[in-house]
PDB file of C-alpha atoms and ligand atoms in Angstrom:
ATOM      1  CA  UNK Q  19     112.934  87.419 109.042  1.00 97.00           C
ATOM      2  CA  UNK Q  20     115.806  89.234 107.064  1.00 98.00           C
ATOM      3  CA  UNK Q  21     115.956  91.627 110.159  1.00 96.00           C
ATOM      4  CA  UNK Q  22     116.427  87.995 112.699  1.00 97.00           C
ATOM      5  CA  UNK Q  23     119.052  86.400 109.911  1.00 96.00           C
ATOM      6  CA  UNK Q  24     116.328  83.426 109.407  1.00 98.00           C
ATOM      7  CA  UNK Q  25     116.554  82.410 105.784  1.00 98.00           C
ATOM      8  CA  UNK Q  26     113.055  82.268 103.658  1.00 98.00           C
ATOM      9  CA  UNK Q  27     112.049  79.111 102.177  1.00 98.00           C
ATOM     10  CA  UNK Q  28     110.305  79.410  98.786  1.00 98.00           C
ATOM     11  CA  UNK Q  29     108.791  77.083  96.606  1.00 98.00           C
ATOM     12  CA  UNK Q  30     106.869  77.207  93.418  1.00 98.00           C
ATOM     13  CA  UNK Q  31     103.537  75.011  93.292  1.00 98.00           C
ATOM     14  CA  UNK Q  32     101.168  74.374  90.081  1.00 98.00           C
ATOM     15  CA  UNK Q  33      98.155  72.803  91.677  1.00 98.00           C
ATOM     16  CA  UNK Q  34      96.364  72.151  94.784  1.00 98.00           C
ATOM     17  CA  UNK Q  35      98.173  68.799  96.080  1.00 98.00           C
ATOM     18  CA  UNK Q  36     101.482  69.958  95.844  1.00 98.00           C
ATOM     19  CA  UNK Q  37      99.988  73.536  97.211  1.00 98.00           C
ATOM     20  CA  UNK Q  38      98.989  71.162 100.433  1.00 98.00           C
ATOM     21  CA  UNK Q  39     101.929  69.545 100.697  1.00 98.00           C
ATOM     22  CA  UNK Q  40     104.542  72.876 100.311  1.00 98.00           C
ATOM     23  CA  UNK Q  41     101.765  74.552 103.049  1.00 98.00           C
ATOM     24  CA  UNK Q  42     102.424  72.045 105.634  1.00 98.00           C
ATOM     25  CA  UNK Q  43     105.848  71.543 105.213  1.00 98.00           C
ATOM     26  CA  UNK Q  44     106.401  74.828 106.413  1.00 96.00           C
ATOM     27  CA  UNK Q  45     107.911  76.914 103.161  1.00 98.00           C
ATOM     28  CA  UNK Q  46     107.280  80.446 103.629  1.00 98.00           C
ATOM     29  CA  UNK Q  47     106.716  81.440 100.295  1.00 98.00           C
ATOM     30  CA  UNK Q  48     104.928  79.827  97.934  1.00 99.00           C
ATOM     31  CA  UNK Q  49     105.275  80.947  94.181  1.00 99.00           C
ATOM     32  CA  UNK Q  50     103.046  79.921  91.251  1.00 98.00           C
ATOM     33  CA  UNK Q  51     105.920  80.418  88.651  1.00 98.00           C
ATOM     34  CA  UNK Q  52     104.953  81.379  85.013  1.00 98.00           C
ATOM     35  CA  UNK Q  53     107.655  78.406  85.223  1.00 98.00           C
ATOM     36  CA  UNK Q  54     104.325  76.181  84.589  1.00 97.00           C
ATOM     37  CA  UNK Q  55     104.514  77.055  81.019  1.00 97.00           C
ATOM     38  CA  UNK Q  56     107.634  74.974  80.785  1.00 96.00           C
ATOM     39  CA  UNK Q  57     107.367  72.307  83.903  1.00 97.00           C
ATOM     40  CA  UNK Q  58     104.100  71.448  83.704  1.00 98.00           C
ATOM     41  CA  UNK Q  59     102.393  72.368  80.342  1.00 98.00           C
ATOM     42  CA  UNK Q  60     105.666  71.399  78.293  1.00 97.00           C
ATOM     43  CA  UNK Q  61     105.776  74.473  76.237  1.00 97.00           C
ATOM     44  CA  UNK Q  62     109.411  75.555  74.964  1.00 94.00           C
ATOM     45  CA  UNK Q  63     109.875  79.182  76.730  1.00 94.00           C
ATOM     46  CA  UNK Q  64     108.018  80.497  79.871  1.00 95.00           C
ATOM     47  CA  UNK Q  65     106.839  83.303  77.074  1.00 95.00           C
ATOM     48  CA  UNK Q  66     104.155  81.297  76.064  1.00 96.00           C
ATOM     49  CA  UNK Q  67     101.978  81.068  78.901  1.00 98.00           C
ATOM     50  CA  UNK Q  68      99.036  83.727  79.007  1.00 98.00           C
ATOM     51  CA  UNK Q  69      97.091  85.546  81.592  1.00 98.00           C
ATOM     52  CA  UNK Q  70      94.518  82.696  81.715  1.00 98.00           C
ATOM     53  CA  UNK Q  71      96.249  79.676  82.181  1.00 98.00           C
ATOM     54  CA  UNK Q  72      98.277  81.774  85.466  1.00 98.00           C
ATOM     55  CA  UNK Q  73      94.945  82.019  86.927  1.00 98.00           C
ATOM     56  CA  UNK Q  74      93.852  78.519  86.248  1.00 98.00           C
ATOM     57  CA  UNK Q  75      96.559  77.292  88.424  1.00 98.00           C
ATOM     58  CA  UNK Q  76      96.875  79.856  90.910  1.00 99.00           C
ATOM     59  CA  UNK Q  77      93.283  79.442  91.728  1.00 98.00           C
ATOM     60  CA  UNK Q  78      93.897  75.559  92.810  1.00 98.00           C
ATOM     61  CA  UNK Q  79      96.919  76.407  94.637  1.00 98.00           C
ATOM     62  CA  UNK Q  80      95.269  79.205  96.825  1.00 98.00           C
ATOM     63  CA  UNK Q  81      92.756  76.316  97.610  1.00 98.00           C
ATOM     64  CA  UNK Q  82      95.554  74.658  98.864  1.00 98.00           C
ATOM     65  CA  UNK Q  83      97.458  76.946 101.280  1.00 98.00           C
ATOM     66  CA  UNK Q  84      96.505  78.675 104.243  1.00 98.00           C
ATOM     67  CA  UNK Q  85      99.084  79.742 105.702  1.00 98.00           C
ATOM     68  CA  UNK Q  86     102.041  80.601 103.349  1.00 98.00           C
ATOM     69  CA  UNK Q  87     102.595  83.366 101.637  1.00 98.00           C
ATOM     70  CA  UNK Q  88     101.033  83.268  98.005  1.00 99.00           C
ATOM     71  CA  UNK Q  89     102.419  84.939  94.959  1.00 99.00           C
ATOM     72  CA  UNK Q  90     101.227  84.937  91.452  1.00 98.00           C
ATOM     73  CA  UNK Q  91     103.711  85.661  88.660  1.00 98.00           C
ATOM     74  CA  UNK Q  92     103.091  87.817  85.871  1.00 98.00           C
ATOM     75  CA  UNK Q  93     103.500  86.528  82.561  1.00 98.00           C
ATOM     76  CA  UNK Q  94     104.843  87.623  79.884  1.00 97.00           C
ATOM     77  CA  UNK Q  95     102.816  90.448  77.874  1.00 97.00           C
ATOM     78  CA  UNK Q  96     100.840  91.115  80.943  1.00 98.00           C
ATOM     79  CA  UNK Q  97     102.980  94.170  82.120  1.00 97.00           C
ATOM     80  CA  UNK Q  98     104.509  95.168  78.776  1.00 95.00           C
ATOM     81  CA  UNK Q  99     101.331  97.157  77.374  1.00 95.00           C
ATOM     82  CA  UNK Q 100      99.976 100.590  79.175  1.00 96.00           C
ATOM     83  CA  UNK Q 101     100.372 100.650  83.134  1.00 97.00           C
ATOM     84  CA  UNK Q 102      96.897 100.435  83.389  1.00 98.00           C
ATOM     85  CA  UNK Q 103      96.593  97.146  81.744  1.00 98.00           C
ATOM     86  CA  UNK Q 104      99.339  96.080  84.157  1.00 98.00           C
ATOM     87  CA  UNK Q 105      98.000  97.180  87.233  1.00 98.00           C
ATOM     88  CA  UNK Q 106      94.500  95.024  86.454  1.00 98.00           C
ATOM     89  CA  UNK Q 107      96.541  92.242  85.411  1.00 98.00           C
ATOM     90  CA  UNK Q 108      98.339  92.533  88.838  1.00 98.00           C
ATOM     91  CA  UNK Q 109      94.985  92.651  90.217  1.00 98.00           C
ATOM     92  CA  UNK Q 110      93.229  89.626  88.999  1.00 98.00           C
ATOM     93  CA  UNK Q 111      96.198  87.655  90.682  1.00 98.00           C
ATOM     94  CA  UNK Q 112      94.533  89.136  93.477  1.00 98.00           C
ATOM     95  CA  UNK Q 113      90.868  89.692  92.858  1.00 98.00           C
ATOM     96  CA  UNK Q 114      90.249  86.593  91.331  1.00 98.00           C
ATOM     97  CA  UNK Q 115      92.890  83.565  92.291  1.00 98.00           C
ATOM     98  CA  UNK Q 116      93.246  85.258  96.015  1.00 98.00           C
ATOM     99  CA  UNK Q 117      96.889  85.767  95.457  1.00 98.00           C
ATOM    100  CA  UNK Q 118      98.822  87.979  98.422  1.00 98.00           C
ATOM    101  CA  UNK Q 119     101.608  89.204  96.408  1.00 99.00           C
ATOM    102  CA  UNK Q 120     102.449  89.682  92.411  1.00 99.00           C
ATOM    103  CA  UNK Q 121     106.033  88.744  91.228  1.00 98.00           C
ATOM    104  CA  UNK Q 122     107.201  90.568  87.813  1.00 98.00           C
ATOM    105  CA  UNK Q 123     110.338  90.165  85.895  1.00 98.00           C
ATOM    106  CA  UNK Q 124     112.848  93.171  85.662  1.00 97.00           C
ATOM    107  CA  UNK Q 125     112.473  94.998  81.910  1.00 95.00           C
ATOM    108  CA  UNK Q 126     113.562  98.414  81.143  1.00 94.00           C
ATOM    109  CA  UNK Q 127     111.037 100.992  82.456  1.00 95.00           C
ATOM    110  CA  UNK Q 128     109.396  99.045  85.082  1.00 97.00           C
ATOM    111  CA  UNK Q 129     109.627 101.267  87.697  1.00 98.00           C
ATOM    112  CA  UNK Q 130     106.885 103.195  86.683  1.00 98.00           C
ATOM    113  CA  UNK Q 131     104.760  99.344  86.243  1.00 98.00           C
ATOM    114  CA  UNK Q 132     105.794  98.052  89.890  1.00 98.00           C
ATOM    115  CA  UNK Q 133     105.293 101.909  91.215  1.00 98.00           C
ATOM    116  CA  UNK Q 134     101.804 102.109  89.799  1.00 98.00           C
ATOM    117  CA  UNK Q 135     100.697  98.183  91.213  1.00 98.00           C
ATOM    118  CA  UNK Q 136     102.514  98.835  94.520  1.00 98.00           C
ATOM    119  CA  UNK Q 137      99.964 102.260  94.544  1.00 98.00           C
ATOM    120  CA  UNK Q 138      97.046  99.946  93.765  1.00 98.00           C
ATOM    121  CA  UNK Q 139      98.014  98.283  97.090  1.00 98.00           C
ATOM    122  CA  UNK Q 140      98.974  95.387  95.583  1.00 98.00           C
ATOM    123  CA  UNK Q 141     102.437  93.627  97.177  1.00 98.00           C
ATOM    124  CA  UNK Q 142     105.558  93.471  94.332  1.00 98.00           C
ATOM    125  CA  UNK Q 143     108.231  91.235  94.745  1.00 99.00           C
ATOM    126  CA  UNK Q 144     110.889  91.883  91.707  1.00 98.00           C
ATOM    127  CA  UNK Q 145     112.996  89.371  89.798  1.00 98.00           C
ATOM    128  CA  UNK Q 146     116.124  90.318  88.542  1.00 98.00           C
ATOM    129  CA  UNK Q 147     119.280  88.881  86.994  1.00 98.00           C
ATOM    130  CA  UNK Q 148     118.467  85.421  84.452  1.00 97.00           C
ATOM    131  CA  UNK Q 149     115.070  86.708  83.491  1.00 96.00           C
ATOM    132  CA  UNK Q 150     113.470  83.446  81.887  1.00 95.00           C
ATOM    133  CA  UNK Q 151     110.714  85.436  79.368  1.00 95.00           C
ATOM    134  CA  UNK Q 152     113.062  87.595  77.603  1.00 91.00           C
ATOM    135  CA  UNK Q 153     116.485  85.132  78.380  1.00 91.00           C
ATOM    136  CA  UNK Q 154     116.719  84.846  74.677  1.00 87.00           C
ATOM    137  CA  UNK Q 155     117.205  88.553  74.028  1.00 87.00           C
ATOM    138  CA  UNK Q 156     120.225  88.638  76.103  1.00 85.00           C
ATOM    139  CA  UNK Q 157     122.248  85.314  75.051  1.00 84.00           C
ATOM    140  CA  UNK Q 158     119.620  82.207  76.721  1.00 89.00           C
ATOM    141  CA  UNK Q 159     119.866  80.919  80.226  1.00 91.00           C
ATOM    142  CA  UNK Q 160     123.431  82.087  80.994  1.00 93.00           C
ATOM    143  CA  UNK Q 161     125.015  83.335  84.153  1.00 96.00           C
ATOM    144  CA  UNK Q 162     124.423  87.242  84.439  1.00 96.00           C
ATOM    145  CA  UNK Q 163     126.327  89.831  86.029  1.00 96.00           C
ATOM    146  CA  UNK Q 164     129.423  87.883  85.088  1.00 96.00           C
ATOM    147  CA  UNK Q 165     131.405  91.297  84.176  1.00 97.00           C
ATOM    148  CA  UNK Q 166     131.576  94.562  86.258  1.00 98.00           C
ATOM    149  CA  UNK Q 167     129.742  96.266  84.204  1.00 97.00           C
ATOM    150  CA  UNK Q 168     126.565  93.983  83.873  1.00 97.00           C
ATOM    151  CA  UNK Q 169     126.924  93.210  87.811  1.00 98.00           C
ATOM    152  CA  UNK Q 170     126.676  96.936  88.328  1.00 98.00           C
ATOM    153  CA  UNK Q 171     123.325  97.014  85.892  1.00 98.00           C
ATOM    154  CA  UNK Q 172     121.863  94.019  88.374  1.00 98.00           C
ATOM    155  CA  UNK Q 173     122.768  95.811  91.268  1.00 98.00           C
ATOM    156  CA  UNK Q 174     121.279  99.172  90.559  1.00 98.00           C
ATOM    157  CA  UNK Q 175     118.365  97.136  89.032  1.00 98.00           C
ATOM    158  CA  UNK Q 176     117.349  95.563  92.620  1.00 98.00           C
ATOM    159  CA  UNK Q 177     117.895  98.885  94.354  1.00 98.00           C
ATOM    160  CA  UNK Q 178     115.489 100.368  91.760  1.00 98.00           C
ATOM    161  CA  UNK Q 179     112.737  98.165  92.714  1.00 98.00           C
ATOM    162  CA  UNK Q 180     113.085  98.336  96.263  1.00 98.00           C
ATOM    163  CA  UNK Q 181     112.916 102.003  95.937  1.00 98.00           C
ATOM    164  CA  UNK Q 182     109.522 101.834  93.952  1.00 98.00           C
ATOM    165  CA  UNK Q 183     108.168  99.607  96.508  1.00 98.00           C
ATOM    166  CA  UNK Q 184     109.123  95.849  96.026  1.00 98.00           C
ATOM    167  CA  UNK Q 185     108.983  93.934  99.066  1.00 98.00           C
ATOM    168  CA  UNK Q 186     111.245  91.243  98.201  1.00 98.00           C
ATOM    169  CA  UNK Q 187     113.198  90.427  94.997  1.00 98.00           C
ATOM    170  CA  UNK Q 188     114.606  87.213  93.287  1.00 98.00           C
ATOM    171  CA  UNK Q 189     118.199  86.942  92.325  1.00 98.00           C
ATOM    172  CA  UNK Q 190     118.470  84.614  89.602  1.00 98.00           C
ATOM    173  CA  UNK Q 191     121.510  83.201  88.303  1.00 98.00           C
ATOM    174  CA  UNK Q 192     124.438  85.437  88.860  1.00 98.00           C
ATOM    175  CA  UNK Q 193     127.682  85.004  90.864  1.00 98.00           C
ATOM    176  CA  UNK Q 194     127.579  84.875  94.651  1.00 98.00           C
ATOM    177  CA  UNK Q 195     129.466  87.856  95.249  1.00 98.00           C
ATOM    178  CA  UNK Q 196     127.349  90.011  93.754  1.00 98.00           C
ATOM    179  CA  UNK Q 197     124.435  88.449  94.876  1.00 98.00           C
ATOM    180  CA  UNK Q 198     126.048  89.300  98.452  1.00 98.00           C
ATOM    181  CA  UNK Q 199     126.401  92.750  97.623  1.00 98.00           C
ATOM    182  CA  UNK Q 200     122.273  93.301  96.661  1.00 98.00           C
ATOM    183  CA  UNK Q 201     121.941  91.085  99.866  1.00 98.00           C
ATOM    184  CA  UNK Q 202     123.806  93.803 102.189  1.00 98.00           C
ATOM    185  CA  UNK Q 203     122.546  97.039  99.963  1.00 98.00           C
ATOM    186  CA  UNK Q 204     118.723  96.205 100.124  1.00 98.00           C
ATOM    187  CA  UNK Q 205     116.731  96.119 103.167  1.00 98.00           C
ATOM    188  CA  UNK Q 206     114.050  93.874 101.675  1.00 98.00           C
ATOM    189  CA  UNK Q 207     115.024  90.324 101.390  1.00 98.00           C
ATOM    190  CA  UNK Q 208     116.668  89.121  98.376  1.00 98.00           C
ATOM    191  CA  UNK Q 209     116.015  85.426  97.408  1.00 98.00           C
ATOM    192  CA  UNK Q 210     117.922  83.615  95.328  1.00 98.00           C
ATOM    193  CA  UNK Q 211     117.825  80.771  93.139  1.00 98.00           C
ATOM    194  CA  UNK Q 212     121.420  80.405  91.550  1.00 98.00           C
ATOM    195  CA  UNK Q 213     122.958  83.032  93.780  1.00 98.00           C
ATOM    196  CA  UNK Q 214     124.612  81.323  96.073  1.00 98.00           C
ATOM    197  CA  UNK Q 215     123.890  80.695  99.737  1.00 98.00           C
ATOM    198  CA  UNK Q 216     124.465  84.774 101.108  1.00 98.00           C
ATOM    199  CA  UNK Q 217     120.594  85.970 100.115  1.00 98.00           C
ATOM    200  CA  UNK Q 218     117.987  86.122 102.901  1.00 98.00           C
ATOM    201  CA  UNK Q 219     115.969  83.317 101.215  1.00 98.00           C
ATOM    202  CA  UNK Q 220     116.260  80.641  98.230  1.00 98.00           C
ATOM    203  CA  UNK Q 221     113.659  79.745  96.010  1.00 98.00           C
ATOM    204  CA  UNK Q 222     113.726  76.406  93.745  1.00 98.00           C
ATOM    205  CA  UNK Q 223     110.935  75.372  91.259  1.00 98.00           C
ATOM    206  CA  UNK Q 224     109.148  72.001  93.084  1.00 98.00           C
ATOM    207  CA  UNK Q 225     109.566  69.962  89.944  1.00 98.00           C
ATOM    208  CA  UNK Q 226     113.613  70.445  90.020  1.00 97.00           C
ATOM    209  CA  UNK Q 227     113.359  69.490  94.022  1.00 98.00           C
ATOM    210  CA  UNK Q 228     111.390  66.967  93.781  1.00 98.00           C
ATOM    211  CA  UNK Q 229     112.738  64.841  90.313  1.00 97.00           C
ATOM    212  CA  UNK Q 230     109.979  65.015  88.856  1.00 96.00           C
ATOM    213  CA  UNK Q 231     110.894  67.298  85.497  1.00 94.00           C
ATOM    214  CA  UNK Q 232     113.645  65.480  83.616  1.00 92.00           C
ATOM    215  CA  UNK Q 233     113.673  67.196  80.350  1.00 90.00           C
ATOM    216  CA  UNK Q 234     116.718  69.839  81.487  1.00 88.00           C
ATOM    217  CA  UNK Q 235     118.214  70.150  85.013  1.00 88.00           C
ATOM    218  CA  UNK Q 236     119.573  73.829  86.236  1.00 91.00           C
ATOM    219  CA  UNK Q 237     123.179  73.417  87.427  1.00 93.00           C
ATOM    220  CA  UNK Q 238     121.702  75.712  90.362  1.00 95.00           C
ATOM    221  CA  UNK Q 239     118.583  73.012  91.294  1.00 96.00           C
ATOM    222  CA  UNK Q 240     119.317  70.599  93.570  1.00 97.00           C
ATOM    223  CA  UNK Q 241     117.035  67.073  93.330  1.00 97.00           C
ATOM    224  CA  UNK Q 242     116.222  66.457  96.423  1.00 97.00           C
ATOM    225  CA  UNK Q 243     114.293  63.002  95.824  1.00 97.00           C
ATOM    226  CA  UNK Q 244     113.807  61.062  92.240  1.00 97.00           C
ATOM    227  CA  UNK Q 245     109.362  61.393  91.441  1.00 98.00           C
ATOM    228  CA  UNK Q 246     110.131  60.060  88.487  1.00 97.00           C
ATOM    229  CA  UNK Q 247     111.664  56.833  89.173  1.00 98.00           C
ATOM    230  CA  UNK Q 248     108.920  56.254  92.021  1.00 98.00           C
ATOM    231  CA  UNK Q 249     106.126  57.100  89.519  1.00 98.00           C
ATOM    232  CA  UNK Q 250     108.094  54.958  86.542  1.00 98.00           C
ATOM    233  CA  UNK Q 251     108.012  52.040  88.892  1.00 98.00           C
ATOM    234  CA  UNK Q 252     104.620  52.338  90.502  1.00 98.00           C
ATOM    235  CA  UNK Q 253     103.019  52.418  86.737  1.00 98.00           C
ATOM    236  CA  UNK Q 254     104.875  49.255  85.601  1.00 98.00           C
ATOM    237  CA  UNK Q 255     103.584  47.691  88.544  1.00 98.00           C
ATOM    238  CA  UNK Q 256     100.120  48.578  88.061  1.00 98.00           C
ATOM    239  CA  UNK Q 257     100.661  47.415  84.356  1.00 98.00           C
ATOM    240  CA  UNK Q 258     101.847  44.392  85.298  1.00 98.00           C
ATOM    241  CA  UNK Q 259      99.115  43.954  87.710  1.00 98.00           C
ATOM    242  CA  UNK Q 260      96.198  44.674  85.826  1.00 98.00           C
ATOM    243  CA  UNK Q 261      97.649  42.288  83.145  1.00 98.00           C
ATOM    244  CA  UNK Q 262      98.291  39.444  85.202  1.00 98.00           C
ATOM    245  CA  UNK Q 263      94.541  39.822  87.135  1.00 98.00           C
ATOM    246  CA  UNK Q 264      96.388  40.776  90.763  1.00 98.00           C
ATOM    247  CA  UNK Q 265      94.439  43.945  90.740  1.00 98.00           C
ATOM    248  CA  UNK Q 266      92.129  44.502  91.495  1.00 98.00           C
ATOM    249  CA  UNK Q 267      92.557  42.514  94.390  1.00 98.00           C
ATOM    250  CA  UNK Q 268      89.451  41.790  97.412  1.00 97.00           C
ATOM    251  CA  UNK Q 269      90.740  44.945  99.442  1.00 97.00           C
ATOM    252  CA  UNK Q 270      89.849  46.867  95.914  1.00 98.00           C
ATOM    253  CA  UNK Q 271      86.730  44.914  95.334  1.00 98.00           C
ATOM    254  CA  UNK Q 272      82.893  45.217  96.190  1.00 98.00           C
ATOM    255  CA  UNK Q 273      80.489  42.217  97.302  1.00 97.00           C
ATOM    256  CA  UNK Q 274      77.385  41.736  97.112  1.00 97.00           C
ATOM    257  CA  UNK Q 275      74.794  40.284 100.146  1.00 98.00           C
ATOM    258  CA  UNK Q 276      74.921  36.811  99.370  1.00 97.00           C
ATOM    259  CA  UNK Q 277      71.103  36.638  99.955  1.00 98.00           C
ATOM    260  CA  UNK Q 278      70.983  39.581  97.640  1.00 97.00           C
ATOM    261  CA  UNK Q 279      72.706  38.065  95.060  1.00 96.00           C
ATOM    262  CA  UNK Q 280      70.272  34.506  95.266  1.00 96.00           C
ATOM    263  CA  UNK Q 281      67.294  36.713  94.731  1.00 96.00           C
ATOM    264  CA  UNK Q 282      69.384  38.349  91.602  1.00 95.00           C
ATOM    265  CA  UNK Q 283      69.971  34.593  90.284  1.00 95.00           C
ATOM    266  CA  UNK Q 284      66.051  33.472  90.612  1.00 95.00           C
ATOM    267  CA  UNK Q 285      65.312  36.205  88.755  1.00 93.00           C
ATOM    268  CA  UNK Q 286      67.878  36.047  85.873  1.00 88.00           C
ATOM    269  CA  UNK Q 287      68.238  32.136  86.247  1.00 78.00           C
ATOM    270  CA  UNK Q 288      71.714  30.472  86.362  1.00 63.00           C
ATOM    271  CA  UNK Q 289      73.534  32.957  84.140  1.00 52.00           C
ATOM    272  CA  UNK Q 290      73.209  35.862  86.618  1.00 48.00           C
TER     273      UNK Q 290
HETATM  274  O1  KIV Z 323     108.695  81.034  87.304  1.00 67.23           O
HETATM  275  C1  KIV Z 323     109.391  80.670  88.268  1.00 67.23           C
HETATM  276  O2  KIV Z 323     109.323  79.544  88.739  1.00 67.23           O
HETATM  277  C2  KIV Z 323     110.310  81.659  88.832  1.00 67.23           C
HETATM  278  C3  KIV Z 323     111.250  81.185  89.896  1.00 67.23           C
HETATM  279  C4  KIV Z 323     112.335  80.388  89.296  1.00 67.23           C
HETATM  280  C5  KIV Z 323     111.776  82.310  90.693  1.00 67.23           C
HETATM  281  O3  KIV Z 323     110.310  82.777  88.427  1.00 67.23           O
END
């Protein structure tokens, strides 16, 4: 696609609706974000969320797609101990949720990691720029590559990876320019999310998109429709429903044969 100038679509999905929904729609990519941790399970950082609860939800959304590309992030702590651990961490993505693709945040020294996974066989795609799981070391969820000198570090960072094999990277939250500049240098796609609109692709978490996670709201996420205010009003409805005795209503309601139900009130007498 980045060869034809047609821009990736990727989205991040938890579970198997939403995995049905994304698949259809046509996305290209679909990522199951260690993003969870934060959008869906409500912890604080995405550095919470194990090996385990990855593989929970990337197992229902690989029920849900057939025809998008599936990638399985790596958490935190499941690429940080001996290469060997990393690569059969990579591998369960694949082995055991039917992933296509791992994802894995940029730290110092990963080029061995991705080298060693991409060896395995195992697809990378690289993430560099705001890295979420180790944000706090380097100042929280700020713009990166604001100065020269960082922008350089980025920049040599995504060439790294697609030197060691990466078949894609993320770009996450650094200026436009310099998102244009990995763009043009790299030869695999680059997909942003808070890069601005020159990468080959852009990738949003589904809960920003869709209004459905209120609790913070990237300046880079763009809400696209407002779950929350649907689902807000369709529960005080059903409240309000159940309380006044509209529902259930006949279309929600099972009869009985009426001949049925005489032979039921011989038995029982009146009170049946
Ligand atoms: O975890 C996630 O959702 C991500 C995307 C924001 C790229 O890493």
């Amino acid at each position: 696609m980045k060869s034809e100038g047609r821009r990736i679509a990727m989205l991040t999905a938890y579970d198997y609706p939403m995995a049905c929904l994304l698949d259809e729609s046509g996305v290209e990519i679909i990522l199951v974000g260690d993003s969870l941790g934060m959008v869906v399970l409500g912890y604080d950082t995405t550095a919470q969320v194990t090996m385990e609860e990855m593989l929970h939800h990337a197992k229902a959304v690989r029920r849900g797609v057939t025809r998008a590309l599936l990638v399985g992030d790596m958490p935190f702590l499941s690429f940080h101990g001996s290469t060997a651990e990393a690569v059969k961490n990579a591998g369960r993505f694949i082995q055991e949720a039917g992933c296509d693709a791992v994802k894995i945040e940029w730290k110092s020294g990963i080029e061995d990691v991705v080298h060693a996974i991409v060896a395995a066989g195992i697809p990378v795609m690289g993430h560099v720029g705001l890295t979420p799981q180790t944000a706090h070391l380097e100042g929280g969820f700020r713009l990166r590559g604001k100065d020269a000198a960082s922008a350089v570090r980025i920049i040599a960072q995504a060439v790294a990876l697609q030197e060691v094999g990466c078949f894609a990277v993320v770009l996450e939250c650094i200026p436009d320019v310099v998102a244009q500049e990995i763009t043009r240098r790299l030869a695999i796609p680059a997909i942003g999310i808070g890069a601005g609109p020159s990468c080959d692709g852009q990738v949003l978490v589904v809960s920003d998109l869709l209004g459905i996670f209120e609790r913070f709201k990237p300046k880079f996420a763009k809400r696209y429709a407002d779950f929350a205010g649907l689902a807000r009003q369709a529960v005080a409805s059903y409240v309000q429903e159940v309380r006044s005795g509209v529902f259930p209503g006949n279309e929600q309601t099972f009869t009985m044969d009426p001949a049925e139900f005489a032979k039921l009130k011989a038995e029982f007498g009146s009170a049946a």
